[in-house]
CSV table of C-alpha atoms and ligand atoms in Angstrom, one decimal:
chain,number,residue,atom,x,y,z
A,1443,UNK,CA,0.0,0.0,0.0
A,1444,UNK,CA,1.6,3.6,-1.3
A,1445,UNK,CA,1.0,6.1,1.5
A,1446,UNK,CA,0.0,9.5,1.0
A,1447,UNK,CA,0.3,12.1,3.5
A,1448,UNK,CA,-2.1,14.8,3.9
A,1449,UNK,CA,0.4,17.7,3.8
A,1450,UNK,CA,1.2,16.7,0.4
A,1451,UNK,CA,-2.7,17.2,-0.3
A,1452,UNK,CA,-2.9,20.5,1.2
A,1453,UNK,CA,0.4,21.5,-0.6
A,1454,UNK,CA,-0.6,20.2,-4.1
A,1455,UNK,CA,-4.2,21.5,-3.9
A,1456,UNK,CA,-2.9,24.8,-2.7
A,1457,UNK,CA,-0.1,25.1,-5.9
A,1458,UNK,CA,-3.4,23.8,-8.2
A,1459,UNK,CA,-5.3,26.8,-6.9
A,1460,UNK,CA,-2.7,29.5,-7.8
A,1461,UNK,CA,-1.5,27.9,-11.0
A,1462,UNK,CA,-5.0,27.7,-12.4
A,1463,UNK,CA,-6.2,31.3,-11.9
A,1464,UNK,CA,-2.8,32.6,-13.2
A,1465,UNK,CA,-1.5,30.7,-16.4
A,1466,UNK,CA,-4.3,30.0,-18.8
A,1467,UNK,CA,-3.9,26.4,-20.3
A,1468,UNK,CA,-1.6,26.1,-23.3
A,1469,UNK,CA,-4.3,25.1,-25.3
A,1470,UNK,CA,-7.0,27.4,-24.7
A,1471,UNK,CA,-4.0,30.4,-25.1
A,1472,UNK,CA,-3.6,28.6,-29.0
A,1473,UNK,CA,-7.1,28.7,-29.4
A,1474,UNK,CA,-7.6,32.3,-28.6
A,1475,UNK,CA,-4.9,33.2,-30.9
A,1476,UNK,CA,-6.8,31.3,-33.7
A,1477,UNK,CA,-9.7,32.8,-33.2
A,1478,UNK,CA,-8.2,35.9,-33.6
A,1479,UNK,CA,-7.1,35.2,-36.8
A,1480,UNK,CA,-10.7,34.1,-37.7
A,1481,UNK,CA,-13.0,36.4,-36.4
A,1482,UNK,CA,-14.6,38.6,-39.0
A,1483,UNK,CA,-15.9,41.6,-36.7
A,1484,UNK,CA,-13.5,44.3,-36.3
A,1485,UNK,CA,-14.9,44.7,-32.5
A,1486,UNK,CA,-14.8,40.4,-32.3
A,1487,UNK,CA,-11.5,40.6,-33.1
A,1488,UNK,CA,-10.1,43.4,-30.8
A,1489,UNK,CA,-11.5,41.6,-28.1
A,1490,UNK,CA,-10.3,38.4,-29.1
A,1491,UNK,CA,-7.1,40.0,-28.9
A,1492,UNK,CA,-7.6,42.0,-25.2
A,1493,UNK,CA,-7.9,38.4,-23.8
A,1494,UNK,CA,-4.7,37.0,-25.3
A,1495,UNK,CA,-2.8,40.0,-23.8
A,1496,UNK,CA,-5.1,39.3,-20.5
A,1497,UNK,CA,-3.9,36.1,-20.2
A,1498,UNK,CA,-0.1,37.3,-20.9
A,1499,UNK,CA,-0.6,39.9,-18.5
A,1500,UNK,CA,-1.9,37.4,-15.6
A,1501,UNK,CA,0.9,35.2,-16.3
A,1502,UNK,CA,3.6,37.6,-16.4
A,1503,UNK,CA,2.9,39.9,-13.3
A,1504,UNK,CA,1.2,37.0,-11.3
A,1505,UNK,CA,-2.4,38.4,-11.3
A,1506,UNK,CA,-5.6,36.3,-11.6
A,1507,UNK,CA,-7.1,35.9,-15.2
A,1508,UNK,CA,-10.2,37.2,-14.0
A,1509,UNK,CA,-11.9,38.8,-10.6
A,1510,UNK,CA,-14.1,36.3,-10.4
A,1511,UNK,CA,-11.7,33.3,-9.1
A,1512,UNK,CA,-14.8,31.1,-8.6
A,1513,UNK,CA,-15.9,28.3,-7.2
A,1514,UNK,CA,-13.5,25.6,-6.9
A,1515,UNK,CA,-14.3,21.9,-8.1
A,1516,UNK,CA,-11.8,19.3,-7.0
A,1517,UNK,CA,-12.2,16.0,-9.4
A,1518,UNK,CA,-9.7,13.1,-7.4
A,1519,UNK,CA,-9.0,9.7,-8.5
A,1520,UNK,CA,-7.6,7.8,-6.1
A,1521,UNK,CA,-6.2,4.6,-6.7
A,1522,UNK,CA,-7.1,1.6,-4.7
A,1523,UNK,CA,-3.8,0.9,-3.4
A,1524,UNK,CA,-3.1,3.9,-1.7
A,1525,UNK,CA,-3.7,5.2,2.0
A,1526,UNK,CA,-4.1,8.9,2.7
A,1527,UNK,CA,-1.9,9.1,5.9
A,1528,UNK,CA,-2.4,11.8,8.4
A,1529,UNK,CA,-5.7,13.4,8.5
A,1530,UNK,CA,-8.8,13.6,6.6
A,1531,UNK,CA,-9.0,13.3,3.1
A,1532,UNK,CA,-11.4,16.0,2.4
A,1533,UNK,CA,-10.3,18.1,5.3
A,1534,UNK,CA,-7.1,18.3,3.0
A,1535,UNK,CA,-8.4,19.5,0.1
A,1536,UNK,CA,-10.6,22.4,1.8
A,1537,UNK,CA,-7.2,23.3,3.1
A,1538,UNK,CA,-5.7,23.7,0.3
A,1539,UNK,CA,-7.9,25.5,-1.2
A,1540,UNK,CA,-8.2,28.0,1.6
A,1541,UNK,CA,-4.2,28.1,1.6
A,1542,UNK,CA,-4.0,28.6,-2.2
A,1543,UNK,CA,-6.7,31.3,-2.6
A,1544,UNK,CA,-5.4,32.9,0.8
A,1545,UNK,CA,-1.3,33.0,-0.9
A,1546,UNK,CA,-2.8,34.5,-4.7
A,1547,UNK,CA,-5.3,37.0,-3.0
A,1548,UNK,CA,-8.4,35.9,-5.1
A,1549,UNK,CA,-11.6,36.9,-4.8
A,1550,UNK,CA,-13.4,34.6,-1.8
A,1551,UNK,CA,-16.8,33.7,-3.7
A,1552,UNK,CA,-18.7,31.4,-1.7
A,1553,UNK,CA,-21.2,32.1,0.9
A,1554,UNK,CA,-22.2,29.2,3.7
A,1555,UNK,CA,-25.6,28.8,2.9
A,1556,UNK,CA,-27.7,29.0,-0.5
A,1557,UNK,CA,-29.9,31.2,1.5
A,1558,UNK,CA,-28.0,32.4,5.0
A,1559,UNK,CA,-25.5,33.6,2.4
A,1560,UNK,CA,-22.1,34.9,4.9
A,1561,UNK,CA,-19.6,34.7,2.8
A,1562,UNK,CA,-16.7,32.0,4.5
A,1563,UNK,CA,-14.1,34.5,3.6
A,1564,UNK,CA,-11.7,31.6,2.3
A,1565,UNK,CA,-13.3,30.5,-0.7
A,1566,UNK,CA,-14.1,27.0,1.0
A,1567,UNK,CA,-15.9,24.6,0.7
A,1568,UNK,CA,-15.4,23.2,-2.5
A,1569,UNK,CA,-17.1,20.4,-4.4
A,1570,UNK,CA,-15.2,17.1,-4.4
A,1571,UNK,CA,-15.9,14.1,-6.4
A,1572,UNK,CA,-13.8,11.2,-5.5
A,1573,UNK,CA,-13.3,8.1,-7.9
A,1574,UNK,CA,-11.5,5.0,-6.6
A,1575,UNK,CA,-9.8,3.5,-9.7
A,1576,UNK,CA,-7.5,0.7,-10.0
A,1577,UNK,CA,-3.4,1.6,-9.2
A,1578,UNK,CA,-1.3,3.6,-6.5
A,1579,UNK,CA,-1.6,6.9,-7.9
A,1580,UNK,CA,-3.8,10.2,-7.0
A,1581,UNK,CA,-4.8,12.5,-9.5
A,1582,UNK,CA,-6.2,15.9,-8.4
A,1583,UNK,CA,-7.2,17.8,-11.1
A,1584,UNK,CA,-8.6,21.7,-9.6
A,1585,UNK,CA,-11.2,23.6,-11.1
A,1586,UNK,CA,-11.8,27.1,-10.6
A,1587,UNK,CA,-15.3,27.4,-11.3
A,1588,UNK,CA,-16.9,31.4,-12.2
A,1589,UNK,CA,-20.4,31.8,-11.8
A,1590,UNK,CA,-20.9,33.9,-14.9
A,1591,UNK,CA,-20.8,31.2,-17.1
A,1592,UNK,CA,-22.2,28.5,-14.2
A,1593,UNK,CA,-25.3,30.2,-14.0
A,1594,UNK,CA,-26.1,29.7,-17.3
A,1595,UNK,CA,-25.7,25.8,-17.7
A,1596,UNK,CA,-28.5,23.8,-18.0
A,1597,UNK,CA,-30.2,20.3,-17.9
A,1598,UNK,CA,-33.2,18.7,-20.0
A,1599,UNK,CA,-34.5,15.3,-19.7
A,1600,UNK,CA,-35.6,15.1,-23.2
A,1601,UNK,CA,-37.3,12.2,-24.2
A,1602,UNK,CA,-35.7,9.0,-26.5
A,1603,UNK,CA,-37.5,9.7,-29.7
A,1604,UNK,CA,-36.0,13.9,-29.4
A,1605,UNK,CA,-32.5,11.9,-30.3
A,1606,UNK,CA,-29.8,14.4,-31.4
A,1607,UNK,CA,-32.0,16.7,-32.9
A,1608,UNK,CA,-33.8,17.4,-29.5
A,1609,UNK,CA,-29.9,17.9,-28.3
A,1610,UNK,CA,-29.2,20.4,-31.0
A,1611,UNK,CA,-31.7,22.1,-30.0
A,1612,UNK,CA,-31.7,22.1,-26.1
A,1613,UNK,CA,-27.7,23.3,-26.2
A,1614,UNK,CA,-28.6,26.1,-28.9
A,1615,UNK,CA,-31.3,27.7,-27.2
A,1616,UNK,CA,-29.4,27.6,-23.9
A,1617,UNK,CA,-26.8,29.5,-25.5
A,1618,UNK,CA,-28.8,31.8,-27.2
A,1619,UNK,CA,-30.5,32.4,-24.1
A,1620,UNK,CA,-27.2,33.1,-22.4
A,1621,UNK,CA,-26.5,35.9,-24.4
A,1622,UNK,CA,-23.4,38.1,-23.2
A,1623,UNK,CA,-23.7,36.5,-20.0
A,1624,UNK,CA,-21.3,33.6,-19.9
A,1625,UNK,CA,-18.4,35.9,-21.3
A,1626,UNK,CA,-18.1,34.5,-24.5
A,1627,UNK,CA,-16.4,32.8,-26.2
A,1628,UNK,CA,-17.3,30.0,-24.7
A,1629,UNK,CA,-16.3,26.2,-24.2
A,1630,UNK,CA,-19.4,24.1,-24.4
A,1631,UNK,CA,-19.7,21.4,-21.7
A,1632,UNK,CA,-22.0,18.5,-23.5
A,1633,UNK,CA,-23.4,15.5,-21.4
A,1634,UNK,CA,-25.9,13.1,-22.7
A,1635,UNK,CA,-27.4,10.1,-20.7
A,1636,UNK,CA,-27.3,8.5,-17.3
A,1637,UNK,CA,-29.2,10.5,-14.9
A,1638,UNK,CA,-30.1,13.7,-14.3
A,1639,UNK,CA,-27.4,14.4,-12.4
A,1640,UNK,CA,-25.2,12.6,-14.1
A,1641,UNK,CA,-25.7,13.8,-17.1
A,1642,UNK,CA,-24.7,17.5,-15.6
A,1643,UNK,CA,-21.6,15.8,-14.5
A,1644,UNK,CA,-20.5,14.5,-17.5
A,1645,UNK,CA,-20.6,17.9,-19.2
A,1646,UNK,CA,-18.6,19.6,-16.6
A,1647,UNK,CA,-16.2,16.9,-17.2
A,1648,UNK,CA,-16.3,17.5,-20.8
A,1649,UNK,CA,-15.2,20.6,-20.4
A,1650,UNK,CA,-11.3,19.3,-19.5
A,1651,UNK,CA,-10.9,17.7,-22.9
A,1652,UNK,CA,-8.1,19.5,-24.6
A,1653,UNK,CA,-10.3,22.4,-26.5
A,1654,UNK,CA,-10.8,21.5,-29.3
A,1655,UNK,CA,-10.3,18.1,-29.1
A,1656,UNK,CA,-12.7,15.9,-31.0
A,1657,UNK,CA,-14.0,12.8,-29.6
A,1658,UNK,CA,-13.0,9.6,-30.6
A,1659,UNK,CA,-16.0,8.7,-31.8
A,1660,UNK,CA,-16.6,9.7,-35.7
A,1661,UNK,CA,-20.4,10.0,-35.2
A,1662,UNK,CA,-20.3,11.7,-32.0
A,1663,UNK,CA,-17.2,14.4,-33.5
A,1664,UNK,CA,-19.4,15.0,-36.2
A,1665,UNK,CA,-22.2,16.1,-33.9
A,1666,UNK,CA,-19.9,17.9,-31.6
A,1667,UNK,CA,-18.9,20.1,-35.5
A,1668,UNK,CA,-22.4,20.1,-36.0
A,1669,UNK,CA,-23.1,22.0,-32.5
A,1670,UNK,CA,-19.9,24.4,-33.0
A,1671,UNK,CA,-21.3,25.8,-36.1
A,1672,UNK,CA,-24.7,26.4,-34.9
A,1673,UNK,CA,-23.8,28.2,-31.9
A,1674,UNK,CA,-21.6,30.5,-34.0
A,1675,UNK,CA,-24.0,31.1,-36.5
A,1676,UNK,CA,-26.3,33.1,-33.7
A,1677,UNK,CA,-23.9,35.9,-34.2
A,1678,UNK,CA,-23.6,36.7,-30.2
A,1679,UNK,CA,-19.9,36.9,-30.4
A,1680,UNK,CA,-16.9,37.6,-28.5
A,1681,UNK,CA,-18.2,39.3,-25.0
A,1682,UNK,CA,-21.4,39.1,-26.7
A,1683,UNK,CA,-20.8,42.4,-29.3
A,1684,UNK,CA,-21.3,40.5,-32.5
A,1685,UNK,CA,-19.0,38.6,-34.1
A,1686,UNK,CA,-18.5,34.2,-35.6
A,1687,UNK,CA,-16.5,32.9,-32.7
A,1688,UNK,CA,-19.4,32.5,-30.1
A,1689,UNK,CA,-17.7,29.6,-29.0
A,1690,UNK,CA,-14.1,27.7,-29.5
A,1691,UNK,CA,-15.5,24.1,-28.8
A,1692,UNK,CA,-18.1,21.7,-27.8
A,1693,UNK,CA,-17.3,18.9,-26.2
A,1694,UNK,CA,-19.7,16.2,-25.9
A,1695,UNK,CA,-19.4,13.2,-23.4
A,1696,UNK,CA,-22.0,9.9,-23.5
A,1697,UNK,CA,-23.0,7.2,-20.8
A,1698,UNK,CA,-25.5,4.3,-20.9
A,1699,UNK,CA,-29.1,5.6,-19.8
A,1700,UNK,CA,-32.5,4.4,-19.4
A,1701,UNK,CA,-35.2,3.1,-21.9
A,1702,UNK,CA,-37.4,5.8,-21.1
A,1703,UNK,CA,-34.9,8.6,-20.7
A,1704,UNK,CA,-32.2,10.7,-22.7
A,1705,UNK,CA,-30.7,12.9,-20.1
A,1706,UNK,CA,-29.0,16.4,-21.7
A,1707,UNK,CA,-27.0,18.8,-19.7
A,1708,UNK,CA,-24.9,22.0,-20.5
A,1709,UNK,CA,-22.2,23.4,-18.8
A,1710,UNK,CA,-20.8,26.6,-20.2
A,1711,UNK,CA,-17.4,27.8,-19.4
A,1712,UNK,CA,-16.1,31.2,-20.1
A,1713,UNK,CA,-12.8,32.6,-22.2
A,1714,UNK,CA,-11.4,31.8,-18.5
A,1715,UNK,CA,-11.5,27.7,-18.8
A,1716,UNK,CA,-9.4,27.5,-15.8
A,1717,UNK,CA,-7.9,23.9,-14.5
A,1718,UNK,CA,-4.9,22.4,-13.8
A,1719,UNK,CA,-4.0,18.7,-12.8
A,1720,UNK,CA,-1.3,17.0,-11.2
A,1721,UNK,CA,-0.1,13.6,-10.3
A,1722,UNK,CA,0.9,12.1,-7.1
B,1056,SF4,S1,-17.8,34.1,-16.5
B,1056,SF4,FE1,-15.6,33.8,-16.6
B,1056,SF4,S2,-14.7,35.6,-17.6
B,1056,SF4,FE2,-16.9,36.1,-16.9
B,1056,SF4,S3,-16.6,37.0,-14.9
B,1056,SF4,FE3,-17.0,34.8,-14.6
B,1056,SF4,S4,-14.9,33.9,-14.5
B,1056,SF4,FE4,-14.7,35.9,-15.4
């Protein structure tokens, strides 16, 4: 049995924090630059480029890509050979996160009580999900969530005969819907069957794919093209002033679901995808 000590939790959770609100991901920063080239609105473009020097600027002088430093989502898999050592595994985390918000000065966003609402003044607690997979490794991967782009996500149980038209149609019109308000462009979090809640899952977890990464299935890549051009056909835009790019990707994710059911959700991230994962 590998043993894992809890300090080493704290410690990697903390770096995970303050690495994702400050360096945007390599591939997201390529994508932006691409889009720049694309867009075909002189105001799309302009700020196309603003957010490529954002992102420079956050890396370079060791400011946070955006005020809003969100919510943070912790995704572990822990392998079943290894022992956290030392404390409580969930304890650790919230640590961290308190530590790594509390070393980059970000924003503190969450309030203790959907309807007390105090903020906790440490960003904590986040939201773990914890997989036990086979091997003696853990993998943290850190999620800075903002709520511009949380708020509007969406789930729809649609039924079996809507099929991928009823999905074309549920993730448009949530992102028409959305407007200016998820800070386009966007990354387009797809998840289709399970459960309901499930299916939300899945399309947060969609939205760590590589952007623009096309799943490996030809059927389901094709529908995932279908859904990019779609979205930028409605014209919305860069930061919502007009413009192609609405959105850089969609990335769709599938699991087994009921007879009676097919299960949609949509997560939307903003231009600030932020994530970062490491391995211990
Ligand atoms: S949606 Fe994204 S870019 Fe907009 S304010 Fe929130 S974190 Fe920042």
């Amino acid at each position: 049995m590998r043993e894992i000590s809890v300090s080493l939790l704290v410690e990697t959770i903390s770096e995970l924090c303050l690495e994702a609100n400050l360096v945007l991901n390599a591939d997201l920063y390529r994508a932006l630059e691409k889009a720049v080239e694309e867009e075909e609105s002189p105001v799309g473009k302009e700020c196309l480029s603003n957010l490529v020097a954002n992102a420079d600027a956050a890396r370079q002088n060791q400011l946070a890509l955006c005020q809003d430093t969100g919510m943070v989502v912790v995704f572990a898999e822990l392998g079943q050979e290894v022992r956290i050592v030392g404390g409580d595994f969930e304890a650790a985390i919230t640590e961290g996160v308190r530590h790594g918000y509390e070393q980059g000065f970000f924003r503190c966003s969450v309030v203790n009580d959907p309807f007390l609402r105090e903020n906790t003044s440490d960003n904590t607690p986040p939201v773990i999900y914890t997989r036990i997979v086979p091997g003696d490794t853990l993998r943290l991967t850190v999620v800075p969530k903002g709520f511009g782009s949380e708020n509007m996500g969406a789930v729809q149980m649609l039924t079996p005969a809507e099929g991928k038209e009823g999905v074309k149609r549920f993730i448009v019109n949530t992102v028409l819907k959305a407007g200016a308000n998820p800070c386009p462009p966007l990354i387009i979090g797809v998840g289709v069957g399970g459960t309901m809640e499930y299916a939300g899952l899945l399309a947060k977890k969609a939205l760590l794919r590589p952007v623009g990464d096309k799943h490996p299935r030809s059927d389901l890549a094709e529908l995932e093209d279908e859904l990019l051009t779609a979205v930028n056909n409605l014209g919305i835009g860069p930061q919502g002033l007009g413009g192609r790019i609405t959105a850089l990707a969609v990335h769709l994710e599938v699991y087994p679901t009921h007879i009676a059911g097919l299960p949609c959700a949509v997560n939307l991230s903003c231009h600030s995808l932020r994530h970062k994962t490491k391995v211990l």
